[in-house]
XYZ file of C-alpha atoms in Angstrom:
651
model
C -22.800 -2.476 19.575
C -25.876 -4.881 19.317
C -29.584 -4.610 19.985
C -31.957 -6.893 19.668
C -35.742 -6.561 19.630
C -39.001 -6.959 19.461
C -41.645 -5.365 21.633
C -38.941 -4.523 24.393
C -35.395 -4.008 23.854
C -32.218 -5.617 25.005
C -28.661 -4.644 24.285
C -26.085 -8.022 24.094
C -23.194 -5.932 23.969
C -21.660 -2.581 23.705
C -18.314 -1.311 21.600
C -16.513 -2.293 24.892
C -16.852 -6.224 24.138
C -14.969 -7.151 21.684
C -11.995 -6.427 20.192
C -11.650 -9.081 17.282
C -13.243 -10.853 14.651
C -13.524 -14.344 15.774
C -14.901 -13.382 19.398
C -17.586 -11.571 17.920
C -18.723 -14.205 15.869
C -18.957 -16.493 18.423
C -21.077 -14.075 20.222
C -23.195 -13.758 17.465
C -23.819 -17.667 16.775
C -25.407 -18.512 20.279
C -28.220 -15.677 19.759
C -31.518 -17.073 20.288
C -34.877 -15.574 18.618
C -37.445 -13.808 20.753
C -40.643 -13.811 19.987
C -43.062 -10.841 20.571
C -44.121 -7.488 18.101
C -42.012 -5.195 16.637
C -41.761 -1.877 17.583
C -38.523 -0.353 15.045
C -39.567 3.024 17.024
C -38.855 1.564 20.321
C -35.762 0.091 19.030
C -34.205 2.948 17.752
C -35.053 5.084 20.718
C -33.117 2.848 22.840
C -30.310 3.170 20.263
C -30.160 6.764 20.785
C -29.837 5.870 24.888
C -26.806 3.775 24.352
C -24.968 5.757 21.943
C -22.504 7.174 24.489
C -19.062 7.467 25.589
C -19.935 5.185 28.732
C -20.573 2.590 25.867
C -17.734 2.799 24.239
C -18.669 5.012 21.066
C -16.314 7.084 19.375
C -16.722 11.352 18.837
C -18.055 12.987 16.120
C -14.833 12.195 14.365
C -15.407 8.821 13.903
C -18.351 7.704 11.282
C -21.252 5.571 12.488
C -23.453 2.999 10.978
C -26.447 1.948 12.156
C -27.591 -0.880 10.489
C -31.594 -2.374 10.982
C -32.164 -5.739 10.608
C -36.077 -6.026 9.838
C -38.959 -6.582 7.460
C -40.438 -3.221 8.527
C -43.525 -4.183 9.125
C -43.596 -2.176 12.718
C -46.352 -1.462 15.282
C -45.245 1.419 16.107
C -45.658 3.967 13.376
C -44.567 6.858 12.926
C -42.198 6.546 15.619
C -40.021 4.847 13.604
C -39.501 6.907 11.135
C -39.663 10.102 13.997
C -36.636 8.680 15.945
C -34.573 7.933 12.582
C -34.846 11.516 12.100
C -33.823 12.375 15.748
C -30.980 9.954 15.423
C -29.454 12.044 12.366
C -30.190 14.877 14.171
C -27.932 14.086 17.398
C -25.101 12.273 15.457
C -24.738 14.258 11.947
C -22.342 11.663 10.722
C -24.501 8.484 11.250
C -25.772 6.702 8.160
C -28.604 4.402 8.513
C -29.045 0.952 6.262
C -30.972 -1.532 6.359
C -31.567 -5.350 5.445
C -35.431 -6.223 4.829
C -35.372 -9.734 6.322
C -38.141 -12.675 5.119
C -39.837 -12.539 1.885
C -42.807 -9.735 2.500
C -40.697 -6.884 3.257
C -42.466 -3.135 3.983
C -40.166 -0.980 1.700
C -41.955 2.118 1.764
C -41.341 2.198 5.623
C -37.398 1.087 4.940
C -37.315 3.911 2.958
C -38.599 6.418 5.467
C -35.956 5.401 7.921
C -32.896 5.206 5.471
C -33.958 7.628 2.966
C -32.092 6.116 0.342
C -32.982 2.783 -1.632
C -29.741 2.146 -2.435
C -29.007 1.494 1.799
C -31.794 -1.450 1.627
C -30.802 -5.034 0.632
C -32.954 -7.401 0.752
C -32.999 -11.440 -0.376
C -33.746 -10.670 -3.903
C -30.480 -7.691 -4.151
C -28.151 -9.590 -1.389
C -25.369 -9.590 -3.736
C -25.105 -6.026 -3.057
C -24.757 -6.213 0.472
C -20.992 -6.697 1.045
C -20.188 -4.029 -1.682
C -21.909 -1.846 0.848
C -19.008 -2.233 3.104
C -16.189 -1.906 0.728
C -15.368 1.836 1.491
C -15.316 1.030 4.877
C -12.465 -1.851 4.713
C -8.730 -1.436 4.550
C -8.601 2.197 6.031
C -6.774 3.489 8.751
C -7.037 6.302 10.152
C -3.494 7.937 11.068
C -2.564 11.405 12.352
C 0.286 11.193 10.249
C 1.871 8.562 7.741
C 4.600 6.748 9.568
C 7.860 6.999 7.725
C 7.878 2.807 7.424
C 5.161 0.166 6.925
C 3.334 -0.266 10.371
C 6.337 -1.165 12.398
C 8.446 -3.357 9.901
C 11.309 -2.023 7.238
C 13.131 0.616 6.623
C 12.152 1.989 3.548
C 14.545 2.426 0.584
C 14.771 3.239 -3.153
C 17.857 0.888 -4.295
C 19.212 0.990 -8.038
C 21.018 -2.151 -8.089
C 23.887 -1.792 -10.887
C 26.013 -4.947 -12.221
C 28.289 -5.073 -14.354
C 28.110 -7.788 -17.456
C 31.079 -6.629 -19.205
C 34.083 -8.959 -20.864
C 36.300 -7.884 -17.904
C 34.020 -9.896 -15.043
C 32.629 -12.297 -17.423
C 34.214 -15.291 -15.238
C 32.974 -13.454 -12.096
C 29.354 -12.503 -13.426
C 27.904 -15.742 -11.931
C 29.516 -14.757 -8.338
C 28.178 -10.920 -8.421
C 24.689 -12.381 -9.027
C 24.828 -15.194 -6.338
C 25.775 -12.088 -3.965
C 23.013 -9.873 -5.269
C 20.954 -12.843 -4.509
C 21.798 -14.105 -1.124
C 23.532 -10.978 0.686
C 21.796 -7.981 -0.738
C 18.077 -8.961 -2.015
C 18.052 -11.926 0.822
C 18.357 -9.058 3.162
C 15.725 -6.842 2.444
C 11.825 -6.689 1.796
C 10.862 -5.572 -1.574
C 7.374 -4.254 -1.026
C 5.931 -1.460 -2.377
C 6.332 0.377 1.088
C 9.727 -1.227 2.324
C 12.170 -1.465 -0.454
C 11.453 -0.352 -3.915
C 14.311 -1.637 -6.688
C 15.138 -0.949 -10.229
C 17.528 -2.923 -11.918
C 20.774 -2.287 -14.828
C 23.272 -3.842 -15.756
C 26.050 -2.737 -18.274
C 28.941 -3.309 -20.418
C 29.293 -0.872 -23.231
C 25.766 0.265 -22.755
C 23.578 0.210 -19.727
C 20.295 -1.658 -19.725
C 17.418 -0.950 -17.465
C 15.690 -3.936 -16.416
C 12.843 -2.574 -14.527
C 12.226 0.956 -12.807
C 10.626 0.992 -9.147
C 7.233 1.156 -9.781
C 7.272 -2.547 -11.726
C 4.689 -4.169 -10.037
C 5.835 -7.375 -11.841
C 9.124 -7.550 -9.652
C 7.519 -6.012 -6.225
C 8.724 -8.435 -3.878
C 11.891 -10.956 -3.244
C 11.232 -14.224 -5.167
C 10.157 -12.211 -8.375
C 13.006 -10.418 -8.032
C 15.586 -13.482 -7.270
C 13.865 -15.485 -10.511
C 14.743 -12.291 -12.437
C 18.568 -12.338 -11.763
C 18.985 -15.735 -11.916
C 17.995 -15.453 -15.620
C 20.644 -12.531 -16.280
C 23.980 -13.550 -18.249
C 26.936 -11.320 -18.857
C 27.229 -9.268 -21.938
C 30.503 -9.193 -24.194
C 31.710 -5.616 -24.513
C 33.883 -2.666 -22.606
C 33.097 -1.250 -19.134
C 31.161 1.819 -19.329
C 30.658 2.292 -15.569
C 29.941 6.021 -16.387
C 27.043 5.644 -18.552
C 25.576 3.278 -16.241
C 26.088 6.037 -13.185
C 24.144 8.697 -15.635
C 21.215 6.113 -16.290
C 20.796 5.560 -12.469
C 21.116 9.391 -11.567
C 17.927 9.996 -14.500
C 16.342 7.039 -12.305
C 16.535 8.619 -9.247
C 15.502 12.014 -10.427
C 12.678 11.161 -12.497
C 9.081 11.103 -10.387
C 7.538 9.109 -12.464
C 9.988 6.087 -11.888
C 8.447 5.287 -8.877
C 10.686 6.598 -6.363
C 8.994 8.506 -2.954
C 10.015 11.916 -1.419
C 11.318 12.049 1.725
C 12.798 8.343 1.405
C 16.733 7.672 1.544
C 18.159 6.874 -1.692
C 20.618 3.830 -2.783
C 22.981 2.770 -5.667
C 24.752 -0.558 -4.897
C 27.285 -0.918 -8.078
C 29.168 -4.146 -8.402
C 32.036 -4.208 -10.390
C 35.651 -4.488 -10.674
C 36.588 -0.919 -11.118
C 38.180 -0.856 -14.859
C 35.804 1.313 -16.558
C 37.375 2.929 -19.924
C 36.213 6.205 -18.899
C 36.173 7.505 -15.030
C 32.886 6.900 -13.841
C 33.805 9.616 -10.806
C 32.204 12.644 -12.246
C 28.707 11.046 -12.161
C 29.306 9.452 -8.964
C 29.814 13.174 -7.711
C 26.688 14.142 -8.950
C 24.999 11.158 -6.971
C 26.535 11.879 -3.759
C 25.864 16.137 -4.319
C 22.272 15.141 -4.528
C 22.292 13.168 -1.038
C 22.196 9.883 -2.447
C 24.300 6.904 -1.109
C 26.541 4.889 -3.115
C 27.829 1.406 -2.172
C 30.686 -0.180 -4.882
C 31.588 -3.962 -4.670
C 34.266 -6.125 -6.361
C 34.023 -9.969 -6.324
C 37.780 -10.466 -6.985
C 41.043 -9.559 -5.435
C 43.486 -6.886 -5.782
C 45.288 -6.580 -7.812
C 42.238 -7.760 -10.771
C 40.210 -5.039 -8.791
C 40.990 -1.486 -9.254
C 40.146 0.092 -5.938
C 40.851 3.356 -6.768
C 37.950 3.549 -8.741
C 35.910 1.700 -6.591
C 36.560 4.349 -3.926
C 35.920 7.457 -6.199
C 32.334 5.443 -6.826
C 31.546 5.274 -3.348
C 33.109 8.627 -2.111
C 33.435 6.978 1.353
C 35.966 4.326 2.418
C 33.167 2.477 4.553
C 31.245 1.646 1.033
C 33.808 -0.109 -0.166
C 34.070 -3.998 -0.064
C 36.325 -6.524 -2.113
C 36.496 -10.247 -0.578
C 39.115 -8.877 2.101
C 36.425 -7.367 4.054
C 32.976 -8.523 2.543
C 32.463 -9.907 5.709
C 31.955 -6.488 7.250
C 28.878 -5.609 4.109
C 25.994 -6.432 6.073
C 27.010 -4.642 9.259
C 27.057 -1.552 6.720
C 24.196 -2.347 4.627
C 21.560 -3.368 7.781
C 21.998 0.793 8.394
C 19.609 1.137 5.271
C 17.146 -2.015 5.515
C 15.358 -4.409 8.423
C 13.386 -3.773 10.870
C 12.706 -0.647 12.433
C 10.169 2.092 12.975
C 11.050 4.886 15.209
C 8.505 6.466 17.362
C 5.889 4.031 15.863
C 3.268 2.638 17.965
C 1.334 -0.178 17.249
C -2.375 -0.317 18.414
C -3.350 -2.185 21.409
C -5.054 -4.746 19.568
C -2.510 -5.004 16.288
C -1.767 -8.492 15.505
C 1.640 -10.766 15.592
C 1.314 -10.675 12.100
C 5.019 -11.436 10.097
C 6.116 -7.951 9.007
C 9.114 -7.389 7.132
C 12.322 -9.087 5.742
C 12.686 -12.442 7.359
C 16.657 -13.860 7.623
C 17.832 -17.013 6.894
C 21.433 -18.288 7.606
C 22.861 -21.400 6.682
C 26.024 -23.062 8.182
C 27.826 -26.239 7.483
C 25.220 -28.419 9.125
C 22.506 -25.873 10.399
C 19.702 -23.902 8.988
C 18.652 -20.301 11.383
C 15.521 -19.133 10.630
C 14.568 -15.484 11.992
C 10.964 -13.818 11.700
C 9.720 -10.063 12.749
C 6.107 -9.592 13.704
C 4.234 -6.685 14.360
C 3.914 -7.138 18.009
C 4.974 -9.431 20.352
C 3.939 -12.717 19.773
C 2.544 -15.664 22.130
C 2.357 -19.286 19.980
C 4.591 -21.999 18.266
C 7.215 -21.454 15.518
C 7.991 -25.159 14.401
C 8.722 -27.532 11.419
C 5.595 -29.156 9.372
C 4.799 -32.297 11.042
C 7.402 -32.017 13.920
C 5.190 -30.166 16.157
C 5.929 -32.887 18.879
C 9.472 -32.713 18.884
C 10.927 -30.337 20.896
C 14.268 -29.873 18.839
C 11.706 -28.617 16.063
C 9.780 -26.147 18.388
C 9.982 -22.558 19.733
C 7.557 -21.468 22.812
C 7.174 -17.948 22.328
C 6.184 -15.992 25.265
C 5.191 -13.122 23.782
C 8.068 -10.863 25.296
C 9.804 -9.978 21.850
C 9.112 -9.175 18.261
C 11.570 -10.755 16.605
C 12.168 -14.845 16.841
C 14.460 -17.116 15.959
C 14.927 -21.119 15.397
C 17.983 -23.333 14.210
C 17.116 -26.839 12.505
C 20.350 -28.938 12.707
C 21.475 -31.669 9.521
C 18.906 -34.504 9.947
C 16.568 -33.705 12.023
C 12.838 -31.712 11.827
C 12.981 -32.476 8.341
C 15.070 -30.171 6.759
C 16.499 -31.017 3.452
C 19.972 -30.542 2.501
C 20.407 -31.321 -1.056
C 24.055 -30.686 -2.784
C 24.090 -28.513 -5.957
C 24.955 -29.581 -9.321
C 27.591 -26.912 -9.268
C 29.019 -28.644 -6.471
C 29.694 -25.286 -5.159
C 27.581 -25.688 -1.832
C 24.050 -27.073 -0.381
C 20.999 -25.883 -0.291
C 19.044 -26.578 2.755
C 15.430 -26.361 2.852
C 12.412 -26.664 5.703
C 8.529 -25.886 6.077
C 8.202 -23.453 9.026
C 4.649 -22.865 10.434
C 4.010 -19.594 12.696
C 1.209 -21.002 14.843
C 0.131 -17.921 16.936
C -2.131 -19.260 19.522
C -0.306 -21.626 22.172
C -3.135 -24.381 21.538
C -5.082 -24.015 18.855
C -4.400 -23.578 14.552
C -6.290 -20.762 13.158
C -6.692 -19.242 9.866
C -4.364 -16.338 10.929
C -1.360 -19.239 10.959
C 1.346 -18.939 8.213
C 3.582 -21.256 6.283
C 6.603 -20.205 4.773
C 8.882 -22.703 2.645
C 12.517 -21.236 3.613
C 15.660 -21.788 1.890
C 19.287 -20.646 2.209
C 22.644 -21.284 0.038
C 25.499 -22.810 1.833
C 28.607 -22.014 0.047
C 31.014 -24.847 0.384
C 33.288 -27.112 -2.268
C 31.717 -30.348 -2.859
C 34.079 -32.831 -4.287
C 32.820 -36.027 -6.805
C 33.954 -38.616 -4.096
C 32.270 -37.015 -1.408
C 28.930 -36.648 -3.515
C 29.434 -40.699 -4.477
C 30.344 -41.188 -0.665
C 27.128 -39.106 0.110
C 25.253 -41.227 -2.343
C 26.030 -44.196 -1.058
C 25.810 -43.074 2.863
C 22.468 -41.228 2.784
C 20.420 -42.499 0.106
C 18.169 -44.861 2.587
C 17.937 -41.285 4.797
C 16.760 -39.277 1.851
C 13.769 -36.870 3.222
C 11.240 -36.106 1.054
C 8.541 -33.945 1.344
C 5.003 -32.895 0.205
C 3.488 -29.062 0.173
C 0.463 -27.262 -1.108
C 1.645 -23.995 -2.575
C -0.052 -20.589 -3.307
C 0.554 -18.545 -6.807
C 3.501 -21.062 -8.026
C 5.771 -23.903 -6.642
C 8.086 -21.680 -5.099
C 5.839 -19.436 -3.198
C 4.204 -19.252 0.033
C 2.471 -22.462 1.696
C -1.028 -22.819 1.327
C -2.959 -23.586 4.603
C -6.376 -22.999 3.615
C -8.048 -22.153 0.088
C -11.472 -21.903 -1.371
C -13.228 -23.923 -3.929
C -12.209 -22.945 -7.746
C -8.639 -21.025 -6.319
C -5.441 -22.690 -8.021
C -2.699 -24.341 -5.518
C 0.618 -26.051 -6.880
C 1.244 -29.530 -5.448
C 5.227 -30.033 -5.106
C 7.145 -33.047 -4.759
C 10.871 -32.910 -3.436
C 13.363 -35.128 -1.924
C 17.217 -34.352 -0.913
C 17.836 -37.799 -3.367
C 21.826 -37.730 -4.539
C 22.184 -36.420 -7.781
C 21.817 -39.532 -9.967
C 18.716 -40.267 -8.583
C 15.178 -39.336 -10.043
C 11.641 -40.036 -8.065
C 8.219 -40.946 -9.490
C 5.394 -39.846 -7.437
C 2.286 -42.024 -7.755
C -0.239 -43.548 -5.944
C -1.894 -40.338 -4.755
C -5.080 -39.930 -2.855
C -7.045 -37.271 -1.647
C -8.408 -38.442 1.690
C -11.176 -36.154 4.118
C -12.915 -37.199 7.004
C -15.232 -39.577 5.041
C -14.083 -39.890 1.446
C -10.514 -41.547 0.194
C -10.020 -41.063 -3.339
C -7.455 -41.929 -5.737
C -5.939 -39.182 -8.112
C -2.610 -40.721 -9.434
C -2.231 -44.610 -9.992
C 0.195 -46.883 -9.467
C 2.557 -45.342 -12.540
C 1.984 -41.936 -11.613
C -0.826 -40.992 -14.090
C -3.697 -38.665 -13.493
C -7.099 -40.837 -12.917
C -9.621 -38.016 -13.227
C -8.200 -34.562 -14.647
C -10.797 -32.710 -12.525
C -9.223 -33.776 -9.648
C -5.275 -33.690 -10.167
C -3.151 -33.891 -13.824
C -0.153 -35.939 -14.213
C 2.849 -34.161 -12.756
C 5.346 -32.187 -14.278
C 8.586 -33.563 -14.455
C 10.733 -30.395 -15.847
C 12.668 -29.484 -13.276
C 13.819 -32.834 -12.133
C 14.795 -33.806 -16.058
C 16.162 -30.765 -17.444
C 19.524 -31.075 -18.643
C 21.445 -29.380 -17.323
C 19.454 -29.117 -14.282
C 18.523 -25.757 -13.176
C 18.089 -24.483 -9.580
C 16.155 -26.973 -6.993
C 14.790 -30.466 -8.160
C 10.999 -31.419 -7.628
C 8.212 -32.633 -8.996
C 5.030 -30.377 -9.048
C 1.528 -29.706 -10.696
C -0.951 -27.465 -10.746
C -4.674 -28.412 -9.215
C -8.067 -26.138 -9.278
C -9.006 -26.906 -5.426
C -12.348 -29.009 -4.872
C -13.810 -30.192 -1.777
C -16.013 -33.324 -0.227
C -19.906 -32.243 0.204
C -19.867 -32.247 3.657
C -16.151 -32.322 4.504
C -14.033 -28.790 4.598
C -10.687 -30.671 5.649
C -8.843 -32.544 2.825
C -4.986 -34.499 3.044
C -3.314 -35.444 0.260
C -1.270 -39.085 0.466
C 1.538 -40.379 -2.178
C 4.099 -42.760 -2.754
C 7.628 -41.397 -4.373
C 9.795 -43.943 -5.469
C 13.373 -42.934 -6.435
C 15.613 -44.849 -9.083
C 19.010 -44.644 -9.820
C 19.194 -43.294 -13.297
C 23.049 -44.479 -13.902
C 21.689 -48.168 -13.234
C 20.308 -50.818 -15.330
C 17.022 -50.871 -13.474
C 13.482 -50.766 -14.595
C 12.678 -47.860 -13.477
C 14.926 -45.652 -15.863
C 12.301 -45.684 -18.195
C 9.229 -44.749 -15.972
C 10.334 -41.455 -15.107
C 8.824 -39.446 -16.051
C 5.739 -41.710 -16.571
C 4.255 -42.647 -20.021
C 0.496 -42.448 -19.517
C -1.384 -42.057 -22.869
C -3.106 -45.297 -22.513
C -3.950 -44.926 -18.839
C -6.128 -42.131 -18.628
C -9.545 -43.030 -17.464
C -12.798 -42.326 -19.082
C -14.452 -39.216 -16.952
C -17.237 -41.161 -17.130
C -16.089 -43.665 -14.984
C -15.094 -41.536 -12.370
C -12.284 -41.770 -9.568
C -11.589 -44.635 -7.723
C -13.192 -44.958 -4.018
C -10.685 -47.010 -2.020
C -10.885 -47.602 1.653
C -7.145 -47.499 2.094
C -3.852 -46.704 -0.165
C -2.052 -49.524 -1.506
C 0.272 -51.602 0.477
C 3.727 -50.481 1.811
C 6.784 -51.582 0.352
C 9.266 -50.748 -2.488
C 8.068 -50.273 -5.688
C 9.206 -52.889 -7.911
C 12.264 -51.761 -10.391
C 13.222 -48.796 -7.626
C 15.476 -48.241 -4.892
C 13.526 -47.473 -2.149
C 9.963 -46.152 -1.851
C 8.467 -43.378 0.775
C 4.964 -42.454 1.859
C 4.267 -38.304 2.341
C 1.542 -36.472 3.112
C 0.382 -32.598 3.031
C -0.359 -30.698 5.972
C -4.255 -30.439 6.114
C -5.871 -27.829 3.555
C -8.819 -26.158 5.375
C -11.072 -25.964 1.878
C -13.553 -22.988 2.265
C -16.754 -22.906 -0.091
C -16.421 -20.208 -2.778
C -19.226 -17.720 -2.295
C -19.176 -17.757 -6.077
C -20.642 -20.823 -6.462
C -23.820 -20.345 -4.560
C -26.664 -18.483 -6.491
C -27.902 -15.111 -5.348
C -31.226 -16.574 -4.721
C -32.562 -19.873 -3.835
C -33.828 -21.824 -6.623
C -36.600 -24.198 -5.747
C -37.383 -26.780 -8.781
C -39.633 -29.440 -9.037
C -39.469 -32.648 -11.243
C-alpha cells in the first residue's frame, strides 16, 4: 500500500493492486510531487483507516512495516507522535521505520515516531537502508515444510559406488561414462533435491566426498570430478565399499536427511574377493535401496553376486537389460511433489533436472518449470526460424523442443576417441511471449550420442563439412562450461567462449574482436588475436584447443571483468574466427595460439575506436573465416562504485 501526503492524503494503491515487482516499480516511476504543508499526524491517521482486510491487509499473524518518507518537519505536532502510538496499539505487530529525506531532517520528531534511532535512515547513512530489509528477504511462510523443493525434484540421498579394481580396468571408462550420462544427467544434484556421495574402491574403498560437500553440490561440478577418476590396480573388495556406504548413510554428520529415501548405486563386475552379501543385507534391512550394475556381458559378470548385492532382480542391470535402467531409476528421482500447491503468483522458473537426449541426427531438450509457462523456448540467434522456436501456451509445466542436425545452430562434433558425437546448442527460455526480461534464462545444452566413427568417415566429414562449420560466441557465468550470462554487473567476472564444430585436424584463431554499444565500437583483440588493452579483454586461452591428447570439448576462452560504456546499458561482442588445417603446410599453423609479446599496446594509448569492423573475406593463410557475435549483454551499474554520500569538489 502507498499513501502520498502533504496537507491532505491520498491512497495511490492498496495491497490488492500489484502482485509483482516490475509492475510496482512502473507505478512508482510515474508518481508526481504534490505541494503543500506537511501533516505527518494526518498521514498516520489516514493510514490507520486504510489498514483493513478490505484493502488487502492480512491478519495479525503477518508482520507489518510502515515506512515513513519525510523530513519530519510536520505542522500538526504532536499529532504525529500520538497517531504513531495509536497505530501500535491497534496493530501490535507493526514496526515503524523512517527515511529522513533532504538535507535538513527533524531527527527528534522522527525518533518520537519510530522510538528507535536504528530504524531511521538519512542521506548520511544511506548504506544502512538495504540491510534493514535483510530479515524480510527469502523467508517463505509454510505451515509444513514441503517434501521436495518447491514443486520440482524428489529428494534423495544417494551413494555412488564405482569399482575401480584391476578386474574392471578395461571397463572403468565405460562405468564413468554411464555414471555421467545415465545417472547424474537424469537427476538434479542440489541440497534440496539429490545429495550425492562418491566412493571408489579396489582392495580398499576411498571416499571422495560426502553428501554435505558444497564443492560438489551441483551436476556440473560432479561431472567434472567424475571425468578425473582413474582405475586403481588391486583386488576387488565390494564388501568393504558397502561397509563404508553403510557408515556414511548412518552418520548424521555426513549430510544425510531424515525422512528422505536412501539409495546405493554400485557399478561392478561382481567378482569381489569376499562375498558382499552380508553387508548388502545389512543395508537392505535398514530400508536402504541398492542398485547393482555391470557394463560387461555374461559370463564375464557374476550376475548372482549382483543379485545378492541388490536383493531385488528389478534392481540388477547388465548390457542385456540396461535399456530398462531409466524406467526403474526415475522412480527415485525426477519431477514430483505430491500434494504441493504453488502460490497463484509463483514465477515459471526452471525447477529441477533438465533432460537432454541425443539421437543420430538430433538433440531433444526438456525443462520443467515451477508453474505452467507462457512464453518461448528457442535456439539462441534463431528466434525468427519457426523450426527452432517452441511457443508455450501456459498449459504445461514440462516443455520439450527438438533440434535437427544442420539447423538452429546445433553443433555436432565428433569425439577425439571416435566413439560418438557431442551435440551442443544454447537454448533461451523467454518467460514473456513478446519481450525479453531479466527473468529469462540461457542454458548451454550438451549431450553425447554413442556411435562408432571410422577414420574414413571423419576424413569424409572433414572434406565435406568444412564450409558448413558453425561457430558460436557465448558469454558464461562462473566458468566457460557454466550457465550463459544474459546480464551482469560492472566488475563481475564473465567468461568469453568461442567454439567451432570443425573437424579434429582444424584449429581456429579468434581475432578482430569488438565491444559494441549503441554509441561506441571499441576494438579489444587485434588482427593477430592479441589483446589491445587488458582492462577490456586479455589474449584468449587456447589450452582446450592445443592440448595433446585433447580432453573433452575444444574451445577458446577467456575471463573478463564486466565493464560498461557511460550512458549505455547494453553491449554486444563481435569477433572473427579463422580456421586452419594443422596437417597442412599453411602459414596459419604457426599462428595458433597467437604470439603476442610484441603486440601489446601501451595502456596509456588506449583502445582503438573504429566506426566499423575490418573488411570481410578469409584471413590470409587460413582455410575459412566466419563472423560471430554474442547475445546482447545487459550491463548493470554496480552500487559499490557509487559513493554513499555525493561529493562536491571544485578546482
